[in-house]
PDB file of C-alpha atoms in Angstrom:
ATOM      1  CA  UNK A   1      31.802   6.702  25.817  1.00  0.00           C
ATOM      2  CA  UNK A   2      32.419   5.867  22.163  1.00  0.00           C
ATOM      3  CA  UNK A   3      29.865   3.015  22.303  1.00  0.00           C
ATOM      4  CA  UNK A   4      27.216   5.363  23.680  1.00  0.00           C
ATOM      5  CA  UNK A   5      27.948   7.891  20.963  1.00  0.00           C
ATOM      6  CA  UNK A   6      27.685   5.223  18.257  1.00  0.00           C
ATOM      7  CA  UNK A   7      24.373   3.978  19.695  1.00  0.00           C
ATOM      8  CA  UNK A   8      23.055   7.543  19.796  1.00  0.00           C
ATOM      9  CA  UNK A   9      24.025   8.093  16.158  1.00  0.00           C
ATOM     10  CA  UNK A  10      22.455   4.744  15.197  1.00  0.00           C
ATOM     11  CA  UNK A  11      19.139   5.528  16.929  1.00  0.00           C
ATOM     12  CA  UNK A  12      18.988   9.042  15.528  1.00  0.00           C
ATOM     13  CA  UNK A  13      19.696   7.710  12.028  1.00  0.00           C
ATOM     14  CA  UNK A  14      16.966   5.086  12.368  1.00  0.00           C
ATOM     15  CA  UNK A  15      14.539   7.736  13.557  1.00  0.00           C
ATOM     16  CA  UNK A  16      15.356  10.011  10.638  1.00  0.00           C
ATOM     17  CA  UNK A  17      14.980   7.133   8.163  1.00  0.00           C
ATOM     18  CA  UNK A  18      11.707   6.069   9.759  1.00  0.00           C
ATOM     19  CA  UNK A  19      10.353   9.605   9.628  1.00  0.00           C
ATOM     20  CA  UNK A  20      11.546  10.151   6.056  1.00  0.00           C
ATOM     21  CA  UNK A  21      10.027   6.896   4.841  1.00  0.00           C
ATOM     22  CA  UNK A  22       6.591   8.048   6.038  1.00  0.00           C
ATOM     23  CA  UNK A  23       6.270  10.785   3.425  1.00  0.00           C
ATOM     24  CA  UNK A  24       3.537   8.916   1.655  1.00  0.00           C
ATOM     25  CA  UNK A  25      -0.041   8.098   2.512  1.00  0.00           C
ATOM     26  CA  UNK A  26      -0.957   4.425   2.595  1.00  0.00           C
ATOM     27  CA  UNK A  27      -4.437   2.954   2.892  1.00  0.00           C
ATOM     28  CA  UNK A  28      -4.618  -0.767   3.622  1.00  0.00           C
ATOM     29  CA  UNK A  29      -7.701  -2.808   2.764  1.00  0.00           C
ATOM     30  CA  UNK A  30      -7.500  -6.023   4.799  1.00  0.00           C
ATOM     31  CA  UNK A  31      -9.767  -8.856   3.657  1.00  0.00           C
ATOM     32  CA  UNK A  32      -8.669 -11.404   6.274  1.00  0.00           C
ATOM     33  CA  UNK A  33     -11.345 -10.525   8.839  1.00  0.00           C
ATOM     34  CA  UNK A  34     -14.131 -10.805   6.243  1.00  0.00           C
ATOM     35  CA  UNK A  35     -15.788  -7.448   6.995  1.00  0.00           C
ATOM     36  CA  UNK A  36     -15.109  -5.855   3.593  1.00  0.00           C
ATOM     37  CA  UNK A  37     -16.357  -9.039   1.926  1.00  0.00           C
ATOM     38  CA  UNK A  38     -19.564  -9.132   3.988  1.00  0.00           C
ATOM     39  CA  UNK A  39     -20.275  -5.424   3.419  1.00  0.00           C
ATOM     40  CA  UNK A  40     -19.240  -5.527  -0.281  1.00  0.00           C
ATOM     41  CA  UNK A  41     -17.208  -2.364   0.344  1.00  0.00           C
ATOM     42  CA  UNK A  42     -14.559  -0.876   2.613  1.00  0.00           C
ATOM     43  CA  UNK A  43     -15.458   1.292   5.612  1.00  0.00           C
ATOM     44  CA  UNK A  44     -14.274   4.416   3.749  1.00  0.00           C
ATOM     45  CA  UNK A  45     -16.487   3.453   0.780  1.00  0.00           C
ATOM     46  CA  UNK A  46     -13.614   3.789  -1.700  1.00  0.00           C
ATOM     47  CA  UNK A  47     -13.245   0.051  -2.398  1.00  0.00           C
ATOM     48  CA  UNK A  48     -16.183  -1.981  -3.717  1.00  0.00           C
ATOM     49  CA  UNK A  49     -16.492  -5.597  -4.796  1.00  0.00           C
ATOM     50  CA  UNK A  50     -18.513  -6.958  -7.730  1.00  0.00           C
ATOM     51  CA  UNK A  51     -19.186 -10.544  -8.727  1.00  0.00           C
ATOM     52  CA  UNK A  52     -19.562 -13.886  -7.002  1.00  0.00           C
ATOM     53  CA  UNK A  53     -16.634 -13.609  -4.584  1.00  0.00           C
ATOM     54  CA  UNK A  54     -16.298 -15.339  -1.226  1.00  0.00           C
ATOM     55  CA  UNK A  55     -14.374 -15.288   2.028  1.00  0.00           C
ATOM     56  CA  UNK A  56     -11.654 -17.954   2.137  1.00  0.00           C
ATOM     57  CA  UNK A  57      -9.945 -17.732   5.555  1.00  0.00           C
ATOM     58  CA  UNK A  58      -8.088 -15.522   8.015  1.00  0.00           C
ATOM     59  CA  UNK A  59      -4.885 -16.209   6.065  1.00  0.00           C
ATOM     60  CA  UNK A  60      -6.089 -15.723   2.493  1.00  0.00           C
ATOM     61  CA  UNK A  61      -9.063 -13.380   2.883  1.00  0.00           C
ATOM     62  CA  UNK A  62     -10.872 -12.721  -0.398  1.00  0.00           C
ATOM     63  CA  UNK A  63     -11.361 -15.535  -2.946  1.00  0.00           C
ATOM     64  CA  UNK A  64     -12.074 -14.318  -6.489  1.00  0.00           C
ATOM     65  CA  UNK A  65     -13.100 -16.424  -9.481  1.00  0.00           C
ATOM     66  CA  UNK A  66     -12.923 -15.457 -13.189  1.00  0.00           C
ATOM     67  CA  UNK A  67     -14.657 -12.180 -14.078  1.00  0.00           C
ATOM     68  CA  UNK A  68     -14.919 -10.782 -10.555  1.00  0.00           C
ATOM     69  CA  UNK A  69     -14.073  -7.151  -9.908  1.00  0.00           C
ATOM     70  CA  UNK A  70     -12.550  -4.810  -7.389  1.00  0.00           C
ATOM     71  CA  UNK A  71     -13.113  -1.064  -7.864  1.00  0.00           C
ATOM     72  CA  UNK A  72     -11.126   1.528  -5.942  1.00  0.00           C
ATOM     73  CA  UNK A  73     -11.661   5.285  -5.979  1.00  0.00           C
ATOM     74  CA  UNK A  74      -8.232   6.957  -5.847  1.00  0.00           C
ATOM     75  CA  UNK A  75      -7.429  10.604  -5.195  1.00  0.00           C
ATOM     76  CA  UNK A  76      -4.767  10.756  -7.903  1.00  0.00           C
ATOM     77  CA  UNK A  77      -1.498   9.089  -8.866  1.00  0.00           C
ATOM     78  CA  UNK A  78      -0.788   6.033  -6.737  1.00  0.00           C
ATOM     79  CA  UNK A  79       0.553   2.505  -6.529  1.00  0.00           C
ATOM     80  CA  UNK A  80      -1.958  -0.262  -5.841  1.00  0.00           C
ATOM     81  CA  UNK A  81      -0.151  -3.190  -4.248  1.00  0.00           C
ATOM     82  CA  UNK A  82      -1.758  -6.636  -3.833  1.00  0.00           C
ATOM     83  CA  UNK A  83      -0.469  -9.144  -1.252  1.00  0.00           C
ATOM     84  CA  UNK A  84      -0.154 -12.391  -3.179  1.00  0.00           C
ATOM     85  CA  UNK A  85      -0.669 -16.096  -2.707  1.00  0.00           C
ATOM     86  CA  UNK A  86       1.255 -19.005  -4.207  1.00  0.00           C
ATOM     87  CA  UNK A  87      -2.114 -20.729  -4.702  1.00  0.00           C
ATOM     88  CA  UNK A  88      -3.571 -18.034  -6.981  1.00  0.00           C
ATOM     89  CA  UNK A  89      -3.868 -19.008 -10.635  1.00  0.00           C
ATOM     90  CA  UNK A  90      -5.598 -16.188 -12.554  1.00  0.00           C
ATOM     91  CA  UNK A  91      -4.496 -12.914 -14.120  1.00  0.00           C
ATOM     92  CA  UNK A  92      -5.576  -9.505 -12.858  1.00  0.00           C
ATOM     93  CA  UNK A  93      -6.356  -6.811 -15.436  1.00  0.00           C
ATOM     94  CA  UNK A  94      -6.211  -3.212 -14.240  1.00  0.00           C
ATOM     95  CA  UNK A  95      -7.929  -0.257 -15.903  1.00  0.00           C
ATOM     96  CA  UNK A  96      -8.649   3.337 -14.903  1.00  0.00           C
ATOM     97  CA  UNK A  97     -11.793   5.229 -15.881  1.00  0.00           C
ATOM     98  CA  UNK A  98      -9.712   8.223 -16.978  1.00  0.00           C
ATOM     99  CA  UNK A  99      -6.605   6.684 -18.551  1.00  0.00           C
ATOM    100  CA  UNK A 100      -7.452   3.149 -19.646  1.00  0.00           C
ATOM    101  CA  UNK A 101      -5.237   0.072 -19.367  1.00  0.00           C
ATOM    102  CA  UNK A 102      -2.933  -0.317 -16.341  1.00  0.00           C
ATOM    103  CA  UNK A 103      -1.718  -3.727 -17.447  1.00  0.00           C
ATOM    104  CA  UNK A 104      -2.354  -7.374 -16.705  1.00  0.00           C
ATOM    105  CA  UNK A 105      -0.348  -9.444 -14.202  1.00  0.00           C
ATOM    106  CA  UNK A 106      -0.234 -13.083 -13.140  1.00  0.00           C
ATOM    107  CA  UNK A 107      -1.397 -13.238  -9.516  1.00  0.00           C
ATOM    108  CA  UNK A 108       0.562 -16.284  -8.360  1.00  0.00           C
ATOM    109  CA  UNK A 109       3.614 -15.291  -6.298  1.00  0.00           C
ATOM    110  CA  UNK A 110       6.672 -17.247  -5.258  1.00  0.00           C
ATOM    111  CA  UNK A 111       6.663 -16.566  -1.501  1.00  0.00           C
ATOM    112  CA  UNK A 112       3.161 -17.068  -0.120  1.00  0.00           C
ATOM    113  CA  UNK A 113       1.647 -14.115   1.801  1.00  0.00           C
ATOM    114  CA  UNK A 114       4.884 -12.113   1.454  1.00  0.00           C
ATOM    115  CA  UNK A 115       5.401 -11.295  -2.222  1.00  0.00           C
ATOM    116  CA  UNK A 116       3.244  -8.668  -3.886  1.00  0.00           C
ATOM    117  CA  UNK A 117       2.214  -7.560  -7.359  1.00  0.00           C
ATOM    118  CA  UNK A 118       1.262  -4.009  -8.198  1.00  0.00           C
ATOM    119  CA  UNK A 119      -0.269  -1.580 -10.633  1.00  0.00           C
ATOM    120  CA  UNK A 120       0.773   2.051 -11.081  1.00  0.00           C
ATOM    121  CA  UNK A 121      -1.825   4.700 -11.818  1.00  0.00           C
ATOM    122  CA  UNK A 122      -0.805   8.203 -12.938  1.00  0.00           C
ATOM    123  CA  UNK A 123      -3.414  10.894 -13.197  1.00  0.00           C
ATOM    124  CA  UNK A 124      -6.156  12.819 -11.452  1.00  0.00           C
ATOM    125  CA  UNK A 125      -8.795  11.362  -9.128  1.00  0.00           C
ATOM    126  CA  UNK A 126     -10.373   8.335 -10.776  1.00  0.00           C
ATOM    127  CA  UNK A 127     -11.828   4.886 -10.230  1.00  0.00           C
ATOM    128  CA  UNK A 128      -9.452   2.029 -10.930  1.00  0.00           C
ATOM    129  CA  UNK A 129     -10.937  -1.341 -11.788  1.00  0.00           C
ATOM    130  CA  UNK A 130      -9.368  -4.768 -11.395  1.00  0.00           C
ATOM    131  CA  UNK A 131     -10.962  -7.806 -12.997  1.00  0.00           C
ATOM    132  CA  UNK A 132      -9.792 -11.404 -12.810  1.00  0.00           C
ATOM    133  CA  UNK A 133      -9.100 -13.107 -16.144  1.00  0.00           C
ATOM    134  CA  UNK A 134      -7.990 -16.527 -17.321  1.00  0.00           C
ATOM    135  CA  UNK A 135      -4.337 -17.200 -18.038  1.00  0.00           C
ATOM    136  CA  UNK A 136      -3.279 -19.055 -21.203  1.00  0.00           C
ATOM    137  CA  UNK A 137      -3.300 -22.232 -19.061  1.00  0.00           C
ATOM    138  CA  UNK A 138      -6.718 -21.452 -17.541  1.00  0.00           C
ATOM    139  CA  UNK A 139      -6.766 -20.918 -13.783  1.00  0.00           C
ATOM    140  CA  UNK A 140      -9.495 -20.822 -11.157  1.00  0.00           C
ATOM    141  CA  UNK A 141      -8.832 -18.519  -8.183  1.00  0.00           C
ATOM    142  CA  UNK A 142      -7.167 -15.422  -6.809  1.00  0.00           C
ATOM    143  CA  UNK A 143      -6.583 -15.410  -3.054  1.00  0.00           C
ATOM    144  CA  UNK A 144      -6.203 -11.885  -1.777  1.00  0.00           C
ATOM    145  CA  UNK A 145      -5.374 -11.105   1.868  1.00  0.00           C
ATOM    146  CA  UNK A 146      -4.973  -7.338   1.397  1.00  0.00           C
ATOM    147  CA  UNK A 147      -4.524  -4.377  -0.926  1.00  0.00           C
ATOM    148  CA  UNK A 148      -2.461  -1.252  -0.226  1.00  0.00           C
ATOM    149  CA  UNK A 149      -3.089   2.033  -2.000  1.00  0.00           C
ATOM    150  CA  UNK A 150       0.072   4.134  -1.718  1.00  0.00           C
ATOM    151  CA  UNK A 151      -0.215   7.801  -2.618  1.00  0.00           C
ATOM    152  CA  UNK A 152       3.104   9.671  -2.696  1.00  0.00           C
ATOM    153  CA  UNK A 153       3.256  12.998  -0.933  1.00  0.00           C
ATOM    154  CA  UNK A 154       3.134  15.867  -3.398  1.00  0.00           C
ATOM    155  CA  UNK A 155       6.200  18.086  -2.973  1.00  0.00           C
ATOM    156  CA  UNK A 156       5.489  21.709  -2.128  1.00  0.00           C
ATOM    157  CA  UNK A 157       8.794  23.100  -3.416  1.00  0.00           C
ATOM    158  CA  UNK A 158      10.237  23.724   0.053  1.00  0.00           C
ATOM    159  CA  UNK A 159      13.520  22.132   1.120  1.00  0.00           C
ATOM    160  CA  UNK A 160      13.313  19.161   3.494  1.00  0.00           C
ATOM    161  CA  UNK A 161      15.168  19.579   6.793  1.00  0.00           C
ATOM    162  CA  UNK A 162      15.673  17.414   9.862  1.00  0.00           C
ATOM    163  CA  UNK A 163      15.608  19.943  12.689  1.00  0.00           C
ATOM    164  CA  UNK A 164      16.862  18.501  15.973  1.00  0.00           C
ATOM    165  CA  UNK A 165      15.172  21.258  17.964  1.00  0.00           C
ATOM    166  CA  UNK A 166      17.876  23.892  18.374  1.00  0.00           C
ATOM    167  CA  UNK A 167      15.517  26.465  16.866  1.00  0.00           C
ATOM    168  CA  UNK A 168      12.009  26.089  15.493  1.00  0.00           C
ATOM    169  CA  UNK A 169      12.292  26.598  11.738  1.00  0.00           C
ATOM    170  CA  UNK A 170       9.727  28.609   9.789  1.00  0.00           C
ATOM    171  CA  UNK A 171       7.157  26.174   8.301  1.00  0.00           C
ATOM    172  CA  UNK A 172       6.584  28.514   5.355  1.00  0.00           C
ATOM    173  CA  UNK A 173      10.245  28.104   4.344  1.00  0.00           C
ATOM    174  CA  UNK A 174      11.051  24.472   5.259  1.00  0.00           C
ATOM    175  CA  UNK A 175       9.499  20.980   5.470  1.00  0.00           C
ATOM    176  CA  UNK A 176      10.595  19.808   8.910  1.00  0.00           C
ATOM    177  CA  UNK A 177      10.819  16.017   8.568  1.00  0.00           C
ATOM    178  CA  UNK A 178      11.865  15.528  12.185  1.00  0.00           C
ATOM    179  CA  UNK A 179       8.955  16.649  14.309  1.00  0.00           C
ATOM    180  CA  UNK A 180       8.578  16.767  18.068  1.00  0.00           C
ATOM    181  CA  UNK A 181       6.207  13.792  17.840  1.00  0.00           C
ATOM    182  CA  UNK A 182       8.773  11.790  15.864  1.00  0.00           C
ATOM    183  CA  UNK A 183      11.497  12.551  18.419  1.00  0.00           C
ATOM    184  CA  UNK A 184       9.237  11.668  21.360  1.00  0.00           C
ATOM    185  CA  UNK A 185       8.355   8.372  19.690  1.00  0.00           C
ATOM    186  CA  UNK A 186      11.969   7.196  20.061  1.00  0.00           C
TER     187      UNK A 186
END
């Protein structure tokens, strides 16, 4: 009986954590199938490519040379996360049309296709621009399998609750983080 109770608590805790961790909106732009590269933009039209870029492979997706650009229209404050490659050798400079410089990062990562590098944008809706630049040692390529744009959920001032269904709580007074759909997904 105790084992069953512990398993129940474990699964409920995992469900709550899974539900809670989804309080942000994430858009993933995947370059590994080549469609964004061929069309020069994403299907939602928010990401566009500029320059002489090419498709590398199903593992590494987009291949950028020096001076090539990625532009992303964002709805407001967000984190733009790039999946990295250990074979990349250029810097990436980020700017926003409304707030200027987002910084410059070296695109080579330690663990290939696992490690990421990111830029943080704070502000209203804007277009963020990323351009590849030479490092002090030179460099030749950025290999880019995907980009994630993560927009945090804006709090509405209501307390978060995890209602296990004893009574339906008033949605004008509480943010119910444990929905019927989330429970049924277990």
